XYZ file of C-alpha atoms in Angstrom:
425
model
C 13.959 42.737 -4.623
C 11.442 40.327 -3.091
C 12.121 40.950 0.565
C 14.171 43.861 1.834
C 14.455 42.705 5.389
C 13.162 40.360 8.059
C 11.104 41.778 10.868
C 10.695 39.801 14.064
C 7.166 40.270 15.349
C 7.536 37.853 18.282
C 10.027 35.516 19.894
C 9.088 32.978 17.222
C 9.928 35.362 14.346
C 6.686 35.794 12.459
C 6.477 36.582 8.763
C 6.627 39.930 7.057
C 4.574 41.374 4.251
C 5.638 40.366 0.767
C 6.419 43.572 -1.105
C 6.901 44.236 -4.768
C 6.360 40.652 -5.876
C 2.997 38.898 -5.688
C -0.278 40.247 -4.369
C -1.433 38.886 -1.028
C -4.940 38.283 0.295
C -4.443 41.057 2.809
C -3.446 43.522 0.084
C -6.449 42.570 -2.040
C -8.809 43.128 0.892
C -7.345 46.578 1.514
C -7.538 47.558 -2.163
C -11.124 46.332 -2.530
C -12.736 46.484 0.943
C -16.114 45.093 -0.138
C -14.899 42.450 -2.558
C -14.874 39.422 -0.261
C -18.274 39.802 1.399
C -20.697 37.201 -0.005
C -18.108 36.285 -2.655
C -17.161 32.685 -3.394
C -13.425 32.279 -2.832
C -11.572 29.138 -3.922
C -8.669 28.396 -1.576
C -6.024 25.822 -2.453
C -4.912 24.432 0.890
C -2.491 21.606 1.585
C -4.430 19.150 3.743
C -2.267 16.227 2.648
C -1.883 15.242 6.288
C -0.575 11.934 7.642
C -3.322 9.452 8.484
C -3.205 6.427 10.766
C -2.294 3.213 8.960
C -4.796 1.379 11.137
C -7.654 3.829 10.622
C -7.616 6.242 7.653
C -10.136 8.486 9.419
C -7.608 9.350 12.136
C -5.221 12.267 11.512
C -1.861 11.745 13.223
C -0.525 15.277 12.649
C -2.833 18.252 11.972
C -0.052 20.836 11.496
C -0.960 21.599 7.883
C -4.589 22.195 8.820
C -3.588 24.526 11.639
C -1.242 26.432 9.312
C -4.183 27.247 7.037
C -6.305 28.754 9.829
C -5.122 32.387 9.457
C -6.238 32.484 5.819
C -9.534 30.668 6.413
C -10.377 32.799 9.454
C -9.555 35.998 7.570
C -11.940 35.007 4.788
C -14.802 33.883 7.040
C -14.475 37.061 9.127
C -14.678 39.065 5.888
C -17.941 37.290 5.016
C -16.583 35.260 2.112
C -18.031 31.932 1.007
C -14.956 29.752 1.416
C -14.413 26.781 -0.919
C -11.423 24.638 0.029
C -9.589 22.429 -2.477
C -6.826 19.995 -1.596
C -5.363 16.613 -2.399
C -4.523 13.774 -0.065
C -2.050 11.032 -0.903
C -1.514 9.606 -4.365
C -4.785 8.098 -5.568
C -3.538 8.046 -9.185
C -6.638 9.648 -10.668
C -9.075 7.227 -9.038
C -11.409 7.400 -6.054
C -9.703 5.903 -3.001
C -11.880 5.606 0.095
C -8.824 5.911 2.362
C -7.912 9.290 0.858
C -11.154 11.207 1.194
C -11.170 14.712 2.688
C -13.842 14.023 5.339
C -11.370 13.592 8.262
C -9.716 16.897 7.380
C -13.089 18.663 7.219
C -14.016 17.235 10.608
C -10.748 18.381 12.206
C -11.004 21.806 10.569
C -14.521 22.236 11.976
C -13.159 21.526 15.460
C -10.396 24.090 15.030
C -12.649 26.743 13.483
C -15.422 26.025 15.989
C -17.938 26.154 13.161
C -19.422 23.609 10.737
C -17.476 22.701 7.601
C -19.681 21.474 4.789
C -18.507 18.609 2.597
C -19.359 17.362 -0.883
C -18.488 14.068 -2.552
C -16.769 15.625 -5.573
C -14.601 18.594 -6.480
C -16.390 19.514 -9.744
C -19.845 19.069 -11.187
C -23.512 19.544 -10.300
C -23.205 18.461 -6.662
C -20.475 21.027 -6.086
C -22.515 23.737 -7.811
C -25.490 22.936 -5.583
C -23.364 22.954 -2.418
C -21.816 26.309 -3.283
C -25.257 27.782 -4.002
C -26.323 26.932 -0.436
C -23.376 28.730 1.185
C -23.992 31.853 3.238
C -21.446 34.551 4.084
C -18.757 33.066 6.335
C -19.557 29.435 5.482
C -16.863 26.893 4.590
C -17.099 24.049 2.059
C -14.497 21.281 1.701
C -14.300 19.810 -1.795
C -13.346 16.181 -2.354
C -9.759 15.133 -3.153
C -8.728 16.870 -6.389
C -6.396 14.000 -7.295
C -9.328 11.625 -7.657
C -9.176 13.051 -11.190
C -6.106 12.356 -13.345
C -6.726 15.747 -14.974
C -5.578 17.487 -11.775
C -1.894 16.572 -12.050
C -1.988 16.861 -15.832
C -3.317 20.424 -15.457
C -6.073 19.865 -18.009
C -7.657 23.203 -18.913
C -11.254 21.972 -18.919
C -10.855 20.446 -15.465
C -9.261 23.631 -14.089
C -12.143 25.660 -15.501
C -14.663 23.418 -13.747
C -12.748 23.741 -10.461
C -12.796 27.522 -10.720
C -16.371 27.738 -12.021
C -18.012 29.042 -8.844
C -15.237 31.363 -7.641
C -14.391 34.974 -8.331
C -11.239 34.972 -6.198
C -8.516 32.319 -5.910
C -6.192 32.121 -2.910
C -3.179 29.819 -3.010
C -2.186 28.838 0.508
C -0.627 25.467 -0.374
C 3.105 26.044 -0.435
C 3.772 22.303 -0.402
C 2.352 21.996 -3.928
C 3.353 25.419 -5.269
C 6.233 23.858 -7.212
C 3.727 21.805 -9.243
C 1.802 23.231 -12.201
C -1.409 21.373 -11.404
C -4.981 22.357 -12.222
C -5.748 23.415 -8.628
C -2.510 25.393 -8.203
C -1.853 26.961 -11.610
C -4.644 26.084 -14.039
C -7.481 27.684 -12.064
C -5.777 31.090 -12.088
C -6.794 31.563 -15.725
C -10.487 31.507 -14.828
C -10.825 33.887 -11.860
C -10.751 37.674 -11.569
C -8.260 37.776 -8.706
C -5.534 35.323 -7.667
C -3.492 36.037 -4.549
C -1.248 34.470 -1.900
C -2.703 33.364 1.417
C -0.981 34.029 4.733
C 0.887 30.701 4.827
C 2.199 31.042 1.280
C 3.124 34.644 2.039
C 5.088 33.564 5.121
C 6.877 30.737 3.294
C 7.949 32.959 0.422
C 9.050 35.787 2.694
C 11.380 33.575 4.699
C 12.715 31.310 1.952
C 13.023 33.924 -0.764
C 14.373 36.364 1.790
C 17.079 33.890 2.779
C 18.116 33.564 -0.846
C 17.918 37.203 -1.882
C 18.727 39.244 1.212
C 20.131 37.158 4.073
C 21.574 38.633 7.215
C 25.199 37.518 7.299
C 27.001 35.355 8.098
C 24.635 33.099 6.135
C 24.993 29.339 6.653
C 23.270 26.313 5.150
C 23.127 22.857 6.677
C 22.398 20.151 4.122
C 21.845 16.564 5.162
C 19.950 13.466 4.181
C 20.859 10.147 2.647
C 21.671 11.006 -0.956
C 23.743 13.789 -2.464
C 22.005 13.260 -5.816
C 18.785 14.815 -4.534
C 20.566 17.864 -3.114
C 23.064 18.763 -5.853
C 21.044 21.693 -7.314
C 20.400 23.258 -3.927
C 24.050 22.856 -2.828
C 25.210 24.447 -6.106
C 22.829 27.351 -5.586
C 23.769 27.816 -1.933
C 27.488 27.913 -2.769
C 26.703 31.104 -4.699
C 25.007 32.683 -1.688
C 26.341 31.228 1.579
C 29.333 31.996 3.747
C 29.380 28.473 5.185
C 27.881 25.128 4.111
C 27.690 22.177 6.490
C 27.206 18.680 5.091
C 25.786 15.788 7.114
C 23.729 12.634 6.746
C 24.432 9.671 4.509
C 25.585 11.903 1.666
C 28.870 12.654 3.463
C 30.266 9.276 2.446
C 30.062 10.118 -1.246
C 32.177 13.198 -0.457
C 34.642 11.080 1.515
C 35.019 8.728 -1.422
C 35.713 11.780 -3.592
C 38.506 12.565 -1.117
C 39.922 9.051 -1.471
C 38.776 7.760 1.922
C 37.476 4.284 2.698
C 33.932 4.344 4.072
C 33.248 0.691 4.851
C 29.660 -0.310 4.102
C 28.342 3.252 4.300
C 25.971 4.538 1.642
C 27.815 5.825 -1.433
C 26.413 7.038 -4.747
C 29.207 5.961 -7.054
C 27.896 7.919 -10.046
C 28.019 11.163 -8.065
C 31.563 10.941 -6.705
C 32.894 13.276 -9.470
C 30.085 15.761 -8.747
C 30.861 15.693 -5.031
C 34.461 16.592 -5.844
C 33.309 19.408 -8.128
C 31.082 20.852 -5.394
C 33.969 20.976 -2.933
C 36.217 22.601 -5.543
C 33.535 25.141 -6.456
C 33.067 26.102 -2.802
C 36.814 26.532 -2.358
C 37.024 28.720 -5.448
C 34.207 30.906 -4.127
C 35.749 31.203 -0.688
C 32.827 29.391 0.924
C 33.621 27.276 3.974
C 32.538 23.738 3.053
C 32.407 21.858 6.347
C 32.314 18.062 6.473
C 32.352 15.972 9.664
C 35.793 14.804 10.812
C 34.404 11.878 12.771
C 31.312 9.684 12.511
C 29.271 7.238 14.557
C 29.460 3.860 12.838
C 27.314 0.779 13.377
C 27.841 -2.929 12.871
C 24.502 -3.077 11.003
C 21.512 -0.896 10.157
C 19.544 -1.526 13.358
C 18.444 0.576 16.296
C 20.288 -1.693 18.727
C 23.389 -2.342 16.602
C 26.862 -2.080 18.059
C 28.211 1.429 17.563
C 31.345 3.483 18.094
C 32.689 6.951 17.332
C 35.605 6.916 14.880
C 37.633 9.310 12.752
C 36.565 9.473 9.108
C 40.038 8.111 8.370
C 39.359 4.968 10.422
C 35.963 3.659 9.333
C 36.005 -0.165 9.712
C 35.530 -2.129 6.491
C 32.417 -4.000 7.695
C 30.712 -1.076 9.469
C 28.540 1.747 8.178
C 28.199 5.358 9.254
C 24.837 6.423 10.695
C 25.531 9.803 12.339
C 28.078 12.589 12.542
C 30.570 12.179 15.402
C 30.826 14.011 18.717
C 33.835 16.123 17.718
C 32.128 17.113 14.464
C 28.989 18.152 16.326
C 31.039 20.429 18.586
C 32.800 21.884 15.530
C 29.453 22.448 13.785
C 28.156 24.267 16.874
C 31.250 26.461 17.054
C 31.096 27.327 13.348
C 27.346 28.072 13.543
C 27.738 30.391 16.506
C 27.464 33.954 15.333
C 25.636 33.127 12.099
C 22.704 35.472 11.492
C 20.774 33.357 8.958
C 20.756 29.554 8.851
C 18.833 27.280 6.486
C 18.610 23.583 7.363
C 17.427 20.790 5.075
C 18.101 17.149 5.917
C 19.099 15.302 9.110
C 22.659 14.598 10.213
C 22.043 10.903 10.761
C 19.432 8.200 11.275
C 17.714 10.161 14.042
C 14.835 7.679 14.187
C 17.300 5.388 16.038
C 18.080 6.933 19.435
C 21.805 6.182 19.476
C 22.249 7.822 16.071
C 20.180 10.947 16.813
C 22.736 13.017 18.734
C 24.068 14.821 15.646
C 20.647 15.827 14.380
C 19.304 16.876 17.770
C 22.544 18.664 18.598
C 22.279 20.753 15.436
C 18.626 21.468 16.259
C 19.634 22.819 19.679
C 22.356 24.937 18.086
C 19.797 26.498 15.754
C 17.384 27.126 18.627
C 20.167 29.050 20.380
C 20.747 31.106 17.222
C 17.049 32.005 17.119
C 17.149 33.026 20.780
C 20.143 35.252 20.011
C 18.176 37.112 17.333
C 19.197 35.142 14.257
C 16.927 33.763 11.536
C 16.591 29.968 11.431
C 14.698 28.301 8.618
C 13.870 24.596 8.594
C 13.458 23.744 4.927
C 10.914 20.971 4.980
C 11.262 17.202 4.890
C 12.857 15.104 7.641
C 14.397 18.174 9.281
C 10.904 19.253 10.303
C 10.233 15.859 11.899
C 13.591 16.005 13.657
C 12.951 19.462 15.114
C 9.511 18.336 16.278
C 10.985 15.172 17.836
C 13.503 17.348 19.683
C 10.593 19.540 20.857
C 12.320 22.635 19.485
C 9.834 23.671 16.800
C 8.721 26.711 18.818
C 12.294 27.956 18.924
C 12.812 28.154 15.157
C 12.069 31.277 13.118
C 10.287 29.373 10.398
C 9.455 25.738 9.689
C 8.510 25.160 6.073
C 5.464 23.069 5.179
C 6.910 22.124 1.793
C 9.836 19.784 1.201
C 10.254 19.880 -2.575
C 8.896 23.425 -2.824
C 11.310 24.765 -0.233
C 14.260 23.102 -1.963
C 13.275 24.572 -5.328
C 12.860 28.033 -3.833
C 16.277 27.802 -2.184
C 17.645 26.790 -5.589
C 16.271 30.089 -6.895
C 13.615 28.499 -9.091
C 10.302 30.143 -9.891
C 7.412 28.079 -8.514
C 4.485 27.718 -10.966
C 1.892 28.098 -8.214
C 3.465 31.394 -7.196
C 4.231 32.711 -10.688
C 0.556 32.369 -11.652
C -0.625 34.819 -8.983
C -1.330 38.510 -9.577
C 1.642 40.834 -9.339
C 1.653 43.209 -6.391
C-alpha cells in the first residue's frame, strides 16, 4: 500500500511521508548523512510558469517556483551543489528567446535570498565549467531543456550529458512526471541515487492516497468542457468513489445520452454512447452519479450575454448552457456535506465570465467547508486550480496539485514514468 493514512499537520493539511513506495530526498539524507555535502545534485523542477504576453521577462504567477523552495532549501542547507533543470513553454527543440530560464532564476534568487547562477545551455562545456565553480550551498539554473528536441524524445546520449555532473537526481517536477523525457526519466540511468523531492512526495501522497486509501465517503467532482478528455478518469473513479458529480460543458453530452434537447450547448456526438455507458456502469456499481438538474443558459458565448436559469428539460433551442443552475448547486452542496475525501478536476461552468461563475465558486466554497470540518480536499490541477485561486480559497484546500495531466493520470491509477524511475524505498 502506498499511503496508509493522511495526517493533518496544520489547518492546511500538509503532506505525509511516502512509505513503502519510492525513496524520498529526506530518507536518502537520513540513510547517508554525509552524502549531500559538496555533492552535485541535479533537481528536475517545474518552472514552466506563466509569463506576461507583453514582456516575457515578467512572471505573472510564481506558484511553481515557490512550491520548489522546500526541496531547494533542504539541499542548500545540507551543503549540496544544486543544479536545477526545467523547461518553459513549447520551443519545439529550438532556442526561443522568450522562453529562457533567466526570469525564473531571478525570481528564485529573490525567494531564496541568495544568488542563483545561470548558464546559457543545459549540457556541454559551459555547463561543466559552471558546475566546477559551484561551492557548497550554491544554486545553478540550467537553460531550458526543451531547447533540444532530444529532451522530449528521451534520447539516451542527451540524458547522459544532462546527468554528467551529478551524483544524485531529485525529481520535484510533478507536472512533467507523466512524461518519459530525458530530464525526468532518462537521467535516472546515469546517477547513483534518484529520489523524490518534497513537492513530488506531497503530490503522490495526496493523489495516490485518494486512490488507494480514501477516507469515506469519497466523492469526485469532474468538470470541464469535454467528456472525451475525462473518460479514463471517470471510469477509474467509478471503481473507487461513493459519489461522482459531473459539471461543466461535458454535462450536455450526458443529457443527449438521456434523450434531452440541449439547444446550442457543446456536445461531443461521438461520445454520446460512452456517456450512456458511464452512467450505466456507475448504476451497476452502486455509485451515485450526480448530474445537474438545472443550468444557466446564455443567448450567446459572451460575458454580457442574456442569461437565465432553466431546468435541463427546458433548454431553449437557440441558447447554450454555460453553468450549473442554482438548484443543482444547492443539491451538490447537500450531497458533498459529510464527505471525508473529495477530488475536484474541472470547473462547473465558464467561471471566467462573472455571471457564469456561481457554480464553480459555490463548489469551491463547499470544499473549503469540508476542509474546515476535517475532510481531505484535493484540487486535481488544471482550471480548477485557477478557479480556487480566483475565489481566494486556495489556503482552505488540503492540497492543490501542480500537475494537470499528471494528476489525472495518477487518479486513473496509471504509473507515472518520472516516478517509476526513482529508487524504491
